[in-house]
Coordinates of C-alpha atoms in Angstrom, one line a residue:
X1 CA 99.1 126.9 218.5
X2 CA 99.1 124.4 215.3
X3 CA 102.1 121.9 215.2
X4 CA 103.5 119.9 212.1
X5 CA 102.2 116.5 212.8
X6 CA 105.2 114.3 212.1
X7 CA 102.7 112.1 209.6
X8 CA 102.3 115.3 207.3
X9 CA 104.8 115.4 204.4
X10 CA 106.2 118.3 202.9
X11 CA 107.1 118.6 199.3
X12 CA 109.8 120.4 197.8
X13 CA 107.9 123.1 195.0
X14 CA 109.7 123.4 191.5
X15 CA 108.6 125.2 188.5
X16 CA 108.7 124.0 185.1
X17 CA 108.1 125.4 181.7
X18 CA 106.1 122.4 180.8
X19 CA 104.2 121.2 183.2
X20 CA 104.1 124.2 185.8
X21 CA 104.5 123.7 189.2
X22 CA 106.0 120.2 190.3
X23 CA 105.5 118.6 193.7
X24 CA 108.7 116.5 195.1
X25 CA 108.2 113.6 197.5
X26 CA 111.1 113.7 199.5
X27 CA 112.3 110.3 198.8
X28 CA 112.0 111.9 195.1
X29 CA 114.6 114.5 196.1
X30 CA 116.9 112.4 198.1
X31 CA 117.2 110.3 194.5
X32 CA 117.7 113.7 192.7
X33 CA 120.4 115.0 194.4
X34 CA 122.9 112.0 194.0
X35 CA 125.6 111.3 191.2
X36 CA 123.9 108.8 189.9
X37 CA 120.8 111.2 189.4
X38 CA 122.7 114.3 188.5
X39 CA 124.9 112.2 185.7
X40 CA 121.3 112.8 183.3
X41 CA 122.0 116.9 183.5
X42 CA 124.8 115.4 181.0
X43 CA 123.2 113.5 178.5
X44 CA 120.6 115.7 175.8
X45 CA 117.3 114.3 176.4
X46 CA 117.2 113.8 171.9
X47 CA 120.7 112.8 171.6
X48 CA 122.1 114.4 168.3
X49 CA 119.0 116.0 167.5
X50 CA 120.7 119.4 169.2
X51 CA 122.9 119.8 166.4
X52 CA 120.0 120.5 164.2
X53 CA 118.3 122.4 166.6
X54 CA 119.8 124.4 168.7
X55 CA 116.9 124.8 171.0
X56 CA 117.4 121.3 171.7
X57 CA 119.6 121.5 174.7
X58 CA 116.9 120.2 177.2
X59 CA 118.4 117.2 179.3
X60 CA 116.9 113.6 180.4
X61 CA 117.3 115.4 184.1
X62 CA 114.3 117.6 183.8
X63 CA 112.4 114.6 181.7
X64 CA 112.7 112.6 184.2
X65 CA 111.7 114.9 186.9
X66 CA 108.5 115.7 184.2
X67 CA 107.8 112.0 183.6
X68 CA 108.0 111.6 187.7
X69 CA 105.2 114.4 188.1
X70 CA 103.3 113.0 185.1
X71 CA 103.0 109.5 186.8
X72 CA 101.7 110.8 190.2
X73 CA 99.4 112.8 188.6
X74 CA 97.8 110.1 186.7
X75 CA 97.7 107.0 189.2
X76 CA 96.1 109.8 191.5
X77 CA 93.4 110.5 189.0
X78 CA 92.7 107.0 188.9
X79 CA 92.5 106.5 192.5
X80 CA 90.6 109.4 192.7
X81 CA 87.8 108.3 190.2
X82 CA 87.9 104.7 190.9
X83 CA 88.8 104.2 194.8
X84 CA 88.2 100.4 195.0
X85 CA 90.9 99.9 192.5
X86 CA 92.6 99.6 196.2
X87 CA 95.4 102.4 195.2
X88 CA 97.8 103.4 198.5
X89 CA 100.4 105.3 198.8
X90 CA 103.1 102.8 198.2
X91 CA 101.5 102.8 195.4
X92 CA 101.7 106.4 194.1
X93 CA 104.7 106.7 195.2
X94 CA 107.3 104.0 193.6
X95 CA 104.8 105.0 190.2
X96 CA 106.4 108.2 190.8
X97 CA 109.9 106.8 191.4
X98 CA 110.0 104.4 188.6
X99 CA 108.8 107.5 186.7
X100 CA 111.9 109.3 188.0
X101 CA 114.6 106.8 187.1
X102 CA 113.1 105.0 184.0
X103 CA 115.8 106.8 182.2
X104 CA 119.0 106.4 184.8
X105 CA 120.4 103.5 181.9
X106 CA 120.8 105.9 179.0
X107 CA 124.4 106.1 178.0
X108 CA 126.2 109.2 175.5
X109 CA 123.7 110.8 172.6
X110 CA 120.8 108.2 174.2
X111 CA 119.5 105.7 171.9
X112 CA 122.3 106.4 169.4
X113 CA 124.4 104.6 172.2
X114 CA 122.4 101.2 172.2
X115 CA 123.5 101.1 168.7
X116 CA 127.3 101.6 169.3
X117 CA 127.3 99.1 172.2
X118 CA 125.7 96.6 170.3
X119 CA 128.3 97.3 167.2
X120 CA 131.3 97.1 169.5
X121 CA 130.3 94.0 171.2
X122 CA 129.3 92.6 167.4
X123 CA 125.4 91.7 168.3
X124 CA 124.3 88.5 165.9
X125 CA 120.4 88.5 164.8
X126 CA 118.5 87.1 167.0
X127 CA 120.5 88.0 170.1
X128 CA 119.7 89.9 173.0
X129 CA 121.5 93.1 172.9
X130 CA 121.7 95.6 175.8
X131 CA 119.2 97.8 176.3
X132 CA 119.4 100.8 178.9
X133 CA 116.5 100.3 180.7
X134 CA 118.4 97.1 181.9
X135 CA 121.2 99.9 182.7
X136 CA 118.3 101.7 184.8
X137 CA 117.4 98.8 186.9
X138 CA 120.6 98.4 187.6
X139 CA 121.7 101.7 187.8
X140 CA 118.6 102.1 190.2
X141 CA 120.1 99.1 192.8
X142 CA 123.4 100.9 192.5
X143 CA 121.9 104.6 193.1
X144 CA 120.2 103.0 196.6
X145 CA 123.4 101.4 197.5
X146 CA 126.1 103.7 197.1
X147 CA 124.0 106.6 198.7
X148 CA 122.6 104.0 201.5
X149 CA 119.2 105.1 201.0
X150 CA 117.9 101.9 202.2
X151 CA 116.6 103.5 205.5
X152 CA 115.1 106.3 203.6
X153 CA 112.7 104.0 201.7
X154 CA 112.0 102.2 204.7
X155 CA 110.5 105.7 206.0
X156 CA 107.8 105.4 203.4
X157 CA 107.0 101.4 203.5
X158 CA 109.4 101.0 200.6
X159 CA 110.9 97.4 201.3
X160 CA 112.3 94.9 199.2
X161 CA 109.0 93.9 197.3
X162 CA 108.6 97.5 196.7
X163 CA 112.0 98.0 195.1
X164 CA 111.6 94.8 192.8
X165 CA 108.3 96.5 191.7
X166 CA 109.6 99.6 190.5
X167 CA 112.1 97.7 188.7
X168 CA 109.6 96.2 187.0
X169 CA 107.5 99.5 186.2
X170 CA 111.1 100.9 184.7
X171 CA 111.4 97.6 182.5
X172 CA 109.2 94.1 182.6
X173 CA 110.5 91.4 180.4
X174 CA 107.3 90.5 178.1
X175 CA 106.0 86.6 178.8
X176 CA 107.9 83.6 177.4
X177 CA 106.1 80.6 177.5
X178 CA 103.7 80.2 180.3
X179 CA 102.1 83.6 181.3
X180 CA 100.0 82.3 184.7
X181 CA 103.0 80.7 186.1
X182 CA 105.2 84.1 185.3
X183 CA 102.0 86.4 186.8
X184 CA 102.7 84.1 190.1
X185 CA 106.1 84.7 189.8
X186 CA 106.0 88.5 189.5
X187 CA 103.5 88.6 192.2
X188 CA 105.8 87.0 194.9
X189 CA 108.9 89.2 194.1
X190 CA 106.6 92.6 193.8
X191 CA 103.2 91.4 195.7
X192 CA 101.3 93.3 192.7
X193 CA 99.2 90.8 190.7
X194 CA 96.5 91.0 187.9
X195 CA 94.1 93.3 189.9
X196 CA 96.9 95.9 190.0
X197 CA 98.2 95.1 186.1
X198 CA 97.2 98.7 185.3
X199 CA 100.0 100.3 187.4
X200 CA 102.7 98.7 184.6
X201 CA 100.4 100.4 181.7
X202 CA 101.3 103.9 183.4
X203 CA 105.3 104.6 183.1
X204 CA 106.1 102.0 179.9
X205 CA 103.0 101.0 178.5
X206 CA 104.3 97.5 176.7
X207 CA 100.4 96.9 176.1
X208 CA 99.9 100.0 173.4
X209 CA 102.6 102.6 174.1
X210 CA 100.2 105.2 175.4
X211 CA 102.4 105.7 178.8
X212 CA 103.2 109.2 180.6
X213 CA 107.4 108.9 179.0
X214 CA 105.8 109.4 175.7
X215 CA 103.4 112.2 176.8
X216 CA 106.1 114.0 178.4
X217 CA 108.4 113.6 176.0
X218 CA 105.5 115.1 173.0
X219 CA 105.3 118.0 175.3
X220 CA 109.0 118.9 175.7
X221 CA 110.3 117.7 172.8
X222 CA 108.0 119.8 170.8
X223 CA 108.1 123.1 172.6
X224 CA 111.8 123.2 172.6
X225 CA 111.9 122.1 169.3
X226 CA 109.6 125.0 168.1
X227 CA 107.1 122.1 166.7
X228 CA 103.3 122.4 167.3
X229 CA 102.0 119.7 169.6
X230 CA 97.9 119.2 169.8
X231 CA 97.5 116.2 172.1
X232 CA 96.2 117.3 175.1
X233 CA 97.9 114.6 178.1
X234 CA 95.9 116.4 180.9
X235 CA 91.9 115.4 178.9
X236 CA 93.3 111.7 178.3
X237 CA 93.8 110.9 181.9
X238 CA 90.7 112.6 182.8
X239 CA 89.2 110.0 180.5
X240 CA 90.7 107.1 181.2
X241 CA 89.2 104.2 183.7
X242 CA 90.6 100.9 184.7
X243 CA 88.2 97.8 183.4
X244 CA 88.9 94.1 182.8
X245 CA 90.1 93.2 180.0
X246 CA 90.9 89.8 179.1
X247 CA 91.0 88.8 182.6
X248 CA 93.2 91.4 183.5
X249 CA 92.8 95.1 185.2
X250 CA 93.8 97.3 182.2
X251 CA 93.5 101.1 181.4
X252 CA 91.5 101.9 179.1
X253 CA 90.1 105.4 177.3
X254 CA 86.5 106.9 176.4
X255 CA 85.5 106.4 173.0
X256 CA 85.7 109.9 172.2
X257 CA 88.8 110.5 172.6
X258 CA 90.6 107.9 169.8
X259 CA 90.5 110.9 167.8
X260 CA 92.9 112.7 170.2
X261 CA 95.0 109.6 170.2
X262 CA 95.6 109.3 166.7
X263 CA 96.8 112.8 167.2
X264 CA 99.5 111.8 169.3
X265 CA 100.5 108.7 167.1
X266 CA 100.6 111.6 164.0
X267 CA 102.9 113.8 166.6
X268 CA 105.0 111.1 167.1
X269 CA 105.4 110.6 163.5
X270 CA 105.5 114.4 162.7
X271 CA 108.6 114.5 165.6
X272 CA 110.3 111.6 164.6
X273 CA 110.1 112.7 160.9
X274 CA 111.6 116.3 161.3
X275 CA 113.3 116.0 164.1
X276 CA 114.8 112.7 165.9
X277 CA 115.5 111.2 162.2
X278 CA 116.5 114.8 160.8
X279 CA 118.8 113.5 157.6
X280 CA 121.5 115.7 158.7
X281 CA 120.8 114.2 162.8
X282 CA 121.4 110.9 161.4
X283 CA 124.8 111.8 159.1
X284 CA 125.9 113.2 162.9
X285 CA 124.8 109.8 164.5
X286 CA 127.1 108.4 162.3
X287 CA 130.0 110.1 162.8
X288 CA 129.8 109.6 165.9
X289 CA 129.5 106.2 166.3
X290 CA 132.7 105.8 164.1
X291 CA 134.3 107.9 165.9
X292 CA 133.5 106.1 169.4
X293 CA 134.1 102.9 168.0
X294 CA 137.8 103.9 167.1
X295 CA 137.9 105.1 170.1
X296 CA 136.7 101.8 172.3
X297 CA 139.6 100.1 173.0
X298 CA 142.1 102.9 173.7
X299 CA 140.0 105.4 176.0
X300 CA 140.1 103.8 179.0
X301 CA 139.3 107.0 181.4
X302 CA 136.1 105.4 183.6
X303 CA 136.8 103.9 186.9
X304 CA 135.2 100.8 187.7
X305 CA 134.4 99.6 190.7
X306 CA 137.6 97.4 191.0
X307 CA 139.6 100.4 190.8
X308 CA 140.4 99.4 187.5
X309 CA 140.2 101.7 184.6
X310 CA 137.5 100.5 181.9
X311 CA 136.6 101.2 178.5
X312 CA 133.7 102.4 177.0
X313 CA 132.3 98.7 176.4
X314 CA 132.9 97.7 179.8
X315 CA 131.7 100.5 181.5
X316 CA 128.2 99.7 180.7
X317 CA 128.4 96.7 183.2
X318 CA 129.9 98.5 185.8
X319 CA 127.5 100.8 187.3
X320 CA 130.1 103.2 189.5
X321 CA 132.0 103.6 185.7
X322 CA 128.9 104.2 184.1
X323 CA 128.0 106.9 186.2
X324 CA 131.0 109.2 184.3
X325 CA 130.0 108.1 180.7
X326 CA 128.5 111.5 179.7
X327 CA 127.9 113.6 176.2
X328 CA 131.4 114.8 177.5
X329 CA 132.9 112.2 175.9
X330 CA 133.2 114.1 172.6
X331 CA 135.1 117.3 174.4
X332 CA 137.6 114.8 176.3
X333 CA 138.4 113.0 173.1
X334 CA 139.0 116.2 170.9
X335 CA 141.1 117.6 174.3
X336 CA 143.3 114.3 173.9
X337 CA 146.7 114.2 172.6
X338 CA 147.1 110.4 172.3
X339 CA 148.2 109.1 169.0
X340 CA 145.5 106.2 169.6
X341 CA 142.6 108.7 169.2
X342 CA 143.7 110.1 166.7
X343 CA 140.9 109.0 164.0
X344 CA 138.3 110.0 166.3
X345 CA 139.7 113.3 167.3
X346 CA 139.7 113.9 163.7
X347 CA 135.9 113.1 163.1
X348 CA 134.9 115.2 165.8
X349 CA 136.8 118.4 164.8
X350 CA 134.9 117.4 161.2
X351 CA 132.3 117.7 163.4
X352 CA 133.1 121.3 164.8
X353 CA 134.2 122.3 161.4
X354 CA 130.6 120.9 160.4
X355 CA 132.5 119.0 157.5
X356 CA 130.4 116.3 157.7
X357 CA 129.8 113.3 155.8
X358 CA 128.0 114.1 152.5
X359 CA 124.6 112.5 151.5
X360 CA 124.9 111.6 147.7
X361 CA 121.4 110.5 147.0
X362 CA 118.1 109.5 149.5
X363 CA 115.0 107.5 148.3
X364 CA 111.6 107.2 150.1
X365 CA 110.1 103.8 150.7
X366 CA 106.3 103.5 151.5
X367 CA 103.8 100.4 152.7
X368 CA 101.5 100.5 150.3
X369 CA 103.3 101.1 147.3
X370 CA 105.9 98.2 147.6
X371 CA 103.6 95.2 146.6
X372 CA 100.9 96.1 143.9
X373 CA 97.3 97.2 144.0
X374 CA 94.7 95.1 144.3
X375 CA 91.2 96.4 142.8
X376 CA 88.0 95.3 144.1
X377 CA 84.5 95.9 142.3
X378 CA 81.3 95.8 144.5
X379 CA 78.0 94.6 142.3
X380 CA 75.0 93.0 142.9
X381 CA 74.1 89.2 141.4
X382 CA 71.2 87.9 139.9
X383 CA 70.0 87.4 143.8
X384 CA 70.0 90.8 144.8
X385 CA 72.9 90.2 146.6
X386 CA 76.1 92.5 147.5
X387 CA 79.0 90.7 145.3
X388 CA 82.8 91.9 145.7
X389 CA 85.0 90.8 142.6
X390 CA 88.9 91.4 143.3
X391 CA 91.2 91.5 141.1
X392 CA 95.0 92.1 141.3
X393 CA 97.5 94.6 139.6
X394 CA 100.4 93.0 137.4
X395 CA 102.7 93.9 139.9
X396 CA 101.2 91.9 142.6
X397 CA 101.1 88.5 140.2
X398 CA 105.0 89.7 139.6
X399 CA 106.1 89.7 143.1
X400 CA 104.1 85.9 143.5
X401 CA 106.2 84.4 140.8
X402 CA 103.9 81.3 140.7
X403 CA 100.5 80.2 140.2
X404 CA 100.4 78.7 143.8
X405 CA 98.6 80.4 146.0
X406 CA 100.3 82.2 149.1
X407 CA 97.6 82.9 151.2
X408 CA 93.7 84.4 151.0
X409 CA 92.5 88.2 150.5
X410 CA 89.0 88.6 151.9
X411 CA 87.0 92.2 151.1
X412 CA 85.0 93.8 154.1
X413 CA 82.5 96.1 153.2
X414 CA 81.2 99.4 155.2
X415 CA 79.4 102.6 155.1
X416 CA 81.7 105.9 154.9
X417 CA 80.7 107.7 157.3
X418 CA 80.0 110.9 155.5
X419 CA 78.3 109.9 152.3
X420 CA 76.6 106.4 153.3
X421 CA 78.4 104.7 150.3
X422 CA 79.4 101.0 150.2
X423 CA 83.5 101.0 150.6
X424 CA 85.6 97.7 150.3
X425 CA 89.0 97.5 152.3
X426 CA 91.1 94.4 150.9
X427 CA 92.5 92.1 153.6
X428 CA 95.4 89.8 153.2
X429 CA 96.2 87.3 155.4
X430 CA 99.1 86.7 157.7
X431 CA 100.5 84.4 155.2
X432 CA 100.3 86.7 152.0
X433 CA 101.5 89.6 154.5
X434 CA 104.6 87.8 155.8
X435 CA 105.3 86.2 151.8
X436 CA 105.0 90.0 151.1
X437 CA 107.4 91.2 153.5
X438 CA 110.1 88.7 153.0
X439 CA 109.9 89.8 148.9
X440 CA 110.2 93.1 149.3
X441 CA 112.6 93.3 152.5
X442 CA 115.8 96.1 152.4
X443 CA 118.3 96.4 154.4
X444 CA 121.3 98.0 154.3
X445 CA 124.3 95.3 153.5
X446 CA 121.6 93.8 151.2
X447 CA 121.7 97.1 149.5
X448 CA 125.4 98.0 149.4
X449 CA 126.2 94.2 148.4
X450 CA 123.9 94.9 145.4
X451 CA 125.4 97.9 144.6
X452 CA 129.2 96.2 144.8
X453 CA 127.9 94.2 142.3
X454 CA 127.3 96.5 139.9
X455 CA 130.2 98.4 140.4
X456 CA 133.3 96.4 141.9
X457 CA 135.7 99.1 142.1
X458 CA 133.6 101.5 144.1
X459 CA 135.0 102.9 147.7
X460 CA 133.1 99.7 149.6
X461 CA 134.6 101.3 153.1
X462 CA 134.1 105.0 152.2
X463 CA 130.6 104.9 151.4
X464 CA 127.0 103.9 153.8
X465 CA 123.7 103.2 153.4
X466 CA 121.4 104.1 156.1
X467 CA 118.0 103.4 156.7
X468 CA 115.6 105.3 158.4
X469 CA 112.2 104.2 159.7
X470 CA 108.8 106.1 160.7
X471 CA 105.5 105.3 161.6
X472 CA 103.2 105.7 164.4
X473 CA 105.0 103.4 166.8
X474 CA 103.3 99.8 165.6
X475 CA 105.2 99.6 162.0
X476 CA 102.4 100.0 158.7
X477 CA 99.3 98.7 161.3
X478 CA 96.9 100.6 163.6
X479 CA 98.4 101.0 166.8
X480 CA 94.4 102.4 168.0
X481 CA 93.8 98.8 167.4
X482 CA 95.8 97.9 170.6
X483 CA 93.6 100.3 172.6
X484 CA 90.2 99.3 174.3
X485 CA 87.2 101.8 174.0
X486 CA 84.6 102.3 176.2
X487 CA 81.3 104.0 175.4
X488 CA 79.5 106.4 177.7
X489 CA 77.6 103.6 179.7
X490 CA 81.0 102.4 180.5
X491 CA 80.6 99.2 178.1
X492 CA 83.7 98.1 176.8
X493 CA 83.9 98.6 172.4
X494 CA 84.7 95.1 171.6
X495 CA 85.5 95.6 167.9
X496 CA 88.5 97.7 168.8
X497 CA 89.2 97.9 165.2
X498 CA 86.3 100.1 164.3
X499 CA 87.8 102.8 166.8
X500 CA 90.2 103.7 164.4
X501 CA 88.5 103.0 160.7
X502 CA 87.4 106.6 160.3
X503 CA 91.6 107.7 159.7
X504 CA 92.7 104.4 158.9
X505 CA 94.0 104.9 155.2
X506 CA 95.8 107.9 156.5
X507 CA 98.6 105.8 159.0
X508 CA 101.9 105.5 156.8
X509 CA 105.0 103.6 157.0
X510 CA 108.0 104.6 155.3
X511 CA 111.7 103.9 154.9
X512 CA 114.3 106.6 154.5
X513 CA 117.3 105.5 152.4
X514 CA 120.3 107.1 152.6
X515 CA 123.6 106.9 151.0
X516 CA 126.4 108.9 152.3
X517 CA 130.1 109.2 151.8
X518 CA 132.7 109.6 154.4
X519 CA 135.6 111.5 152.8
X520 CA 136.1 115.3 153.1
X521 CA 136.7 117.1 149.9
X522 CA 139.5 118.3 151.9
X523 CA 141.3 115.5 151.5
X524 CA 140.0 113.4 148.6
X525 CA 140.7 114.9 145.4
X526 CA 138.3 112.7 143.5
X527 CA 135.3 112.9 146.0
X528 CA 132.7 114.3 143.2
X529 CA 133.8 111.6 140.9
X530 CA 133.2 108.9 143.9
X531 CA 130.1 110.2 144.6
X532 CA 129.0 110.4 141.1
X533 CA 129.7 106.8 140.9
X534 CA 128.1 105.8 143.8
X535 CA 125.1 107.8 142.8
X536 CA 124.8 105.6 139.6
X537 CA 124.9 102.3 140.9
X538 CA 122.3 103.0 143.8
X539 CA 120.0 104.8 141.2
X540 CA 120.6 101.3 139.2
X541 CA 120.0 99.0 142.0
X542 CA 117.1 100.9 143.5
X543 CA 115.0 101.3 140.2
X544 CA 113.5 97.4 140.9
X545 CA 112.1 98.8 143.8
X546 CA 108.4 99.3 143.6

């Protein structure tokens, strides 16, 4: 007769539309079915984004349970192809727990709500604001805690260490000033050091933001969204090896498959672009977050752990009030009857009545086009020799405003790949980059103080400028650049710049800026009048912009 042996563990078998069939550690599902855990059914994994799309209704529960799988799946193709990386189960399995509760911080409409804190509390520049993956470490002590699942890690070798290094895979503060000393830091609180640096590269990949949230996400996002997706997660893992790197174990990816990864950069920018930033998404985001603001300081419904009811603002730093702040919010404040809410009960039944704020005008903002052009004319001297002559567009001498230099521009030549001919890429340097940057900066109080200006009696508190960004997640550079190659002999690519030259000219960074006004034609007579005026003076403030 066979008998269980008690070291055997049985997993709990889901199905998912995504990923198939799912395998649950135990330990996963004793997380899973606590409040803490069952709070993310509550919050839409793309916040706003569902009142664009109504197949958008997918949750950060079944992300997280995706990005779980994702990360066990992954570490065990590593240890599979690679055993003396030293990989054990304690290993595998707080990767797949960090992967599980990475996302336990999100608050209301997710990132949407990092913004609102950080207005509420009245974040300076420069400060550090909250972020929720602070919430989920916390949250993640809290969840243990309150549902005394101590023991239950214990079961699996899951001690203190162990806890502090999930934490760490959820969210590790990047180095301040002396990197070895920190390294011998981290290693004592998690006893993981630089041999075992590639396990952090696996749930939030700080290094180059190719990490299992992000593939999940592409893959959900995109099939409930109805949006084609072409990166194939499944043929990167299988093509990915752990090497040293700068003295440190990193993961790296065959050199075949940058192409793939450009791909996924180009989804990101493709989802981000039509969906996460959908103009109409981001007119919502608004109206919400004045609506929650108002809201703040009378809308104290979340019991904190002192008994005590808290607001919105406080709740965040109490973990058992936290655990009720839901996408609910919205429903309880329009069910209110309190004269306090009252503003916010009337934006959100605007927001029923899909009366929402109007956007008067919108202008596109690329890198690339905001400085000038610089031309650059390959020919050979007397010598024989290849000779690049550059010269600059009026433009670029106009933004300068002096004959003293602000930096260099060096030319590198190459062969295009399909025709063999001599091409010159211009390269400035940090200095003229930065010099650059700070000429041709926007924001948007820069932008509406401009326009004020101009026009002194227009609506200042009725009208809002909102900026949108996109790119492939490393702002108008090459985020392939931040990924090490290795050939088919297993040799490391050193120039990692070359792995992404063949597309380069193709990676785009734009700005989105809006200008939106806040009154209803319900109630303001004079709205098309407004917004004609409004119209003007951004159209006359925004015509300087190159």
């Amino acid at each position: 007769m066979i008998q269980n042996s008690p070291s055997i563990i049985i997993e709990t078998i889901i199905n998912d539309p995504i990923h198939g069939t799912i395998q649950l550690h135990p330990l996963c599902l004793k997380i899973i079915d606590t409040p803490e855990f069952q709070r993310l059914r509550y919050l839409k994994q793309i916040g706003t984004t569902y009142f664009v799309y109504p197949g958008a209704s997918h949750d950060r529960f079944e992300h997280s349970i995706g990005v779980c799988h994702l990360a066990g799946k992954f570490v065990e193709i590593l240890k599979a192809n690679q055993p003396d990386l030293d990989i054990d189960d304690e290993d595998v399995l707080c990767l797949k727990i960090a992967g599980l509760c990475h996302d336990l911080g999100h608050g209301p409409f997710s990132h949407v709500f990092e913004h609102i804190v950080s207005e509420i509390r009245g974040d300076q520049e420069g400060e550090e604001k909250w972020k929720h993956e602070i919430a989920s470490i916390n949250m993640f002590d809290h969840l243990i805690k309150e549902n005394k699942l101590d023991d239950e890690f214990g079961k699996y070798n899951l001690k203190e260490k162990e806890k502090e290094f999930i934490k760490q895979l959820i969210y590790r503060k990047p180095y301040h000033e002396d990197p070895e000393k920190e390294d011998s830091a981290r290693e004592e609180k998690t006893g993981h050091g630089k041999d075992k640096e590639f396990l952090y590269q696996i749930v939030a990949n700080q290094t180059n933001g190719l990490d299992v949230d992000k593939w999940e996400y592409f893959a959900r996002d995109c099939y409930m969204l109805g949006i084609s997706n072409n990166f194939d997660y499944g043929r990167c893992m299988q093509l990915a090896r752990v090497m040293k790197v700068d003295d440190r174990n990193q993961i790296c990816f065959r050199d075949k498959e940058r192409f793939d990864l450009i791909e996924m950069f180009h989804s990101r920018y493709t989802l981000h672009k039509r969906a996460c930033k959908h103009k109409t998404g981001l007119i919502i985001d608004i109206m919400i977050t004045d609506a929650l603001k108002a809201a703040n300081e009378h809308y104290r419904k979340f019991p904190g752990s002192n008994g005590k009811l808290l607001t919105m603002s406080e709740a965040i730093d109490d973990m058992k009030a936290y655990t009720h702040l839901t996408d609910d919010i919205i429903n309880d404040i329009r069910r209110s009857t309190a004269d306090e809410l009252k503003d916010s009960r009337e934006i959100f039944n605007r927001l029923a009545k899909r009366d929402l704020y109007k956007c008067i005008c919108r202008k596109t903002r690329t890198v690339g086009d905001a400085i000038g052009k610089i031309s650059c004319e390959p020919y050979y001297d007397s010598k024989n020799k290849l000779v690049v002559r550059a010269s600059s567009s009026d433009n670029l001498f106009k933004q300068v405003e002096t004959e003293e230099p602000k930096g260099e521009m060096t030319c590198t030549i190459y062969h295009d790949l399909n025709g063999g001919r001599p091409i010159v890429k211009p390269v400035l340097s940090d200095d003229m980059l930065k010099h650059f940057k700070e000429k041709t900066q926007i924001d948007e109080n820069t932008i509406k103080e401009g326009m004020m200006k101009l026009k002194p009696t227009l609506p200042k508190e009725q009208f809002i400028i909102k900026i949108a960004k996109f790119d492939y997640g490393s702002g108008n550079k090459n985020p392939i650049e931040n990924v090490t190659f290795f050939d088919k002999q297993g040799q490391i690519i050193e120039e990692r710049n070359q792995a992404g030259r063949v597309r380069i000219n193709q990676l785009i960074c734009e700005w989105d800026v809006l200008v939106l006004y806040k009154r209803s034609s319900n109630t303001d007579v004079d709205v098309e009048v407004k917004k004609k005026e409004i119209k003007e003076a951004f159209e006359e403030h925004s015509k300087d912009w190159i």
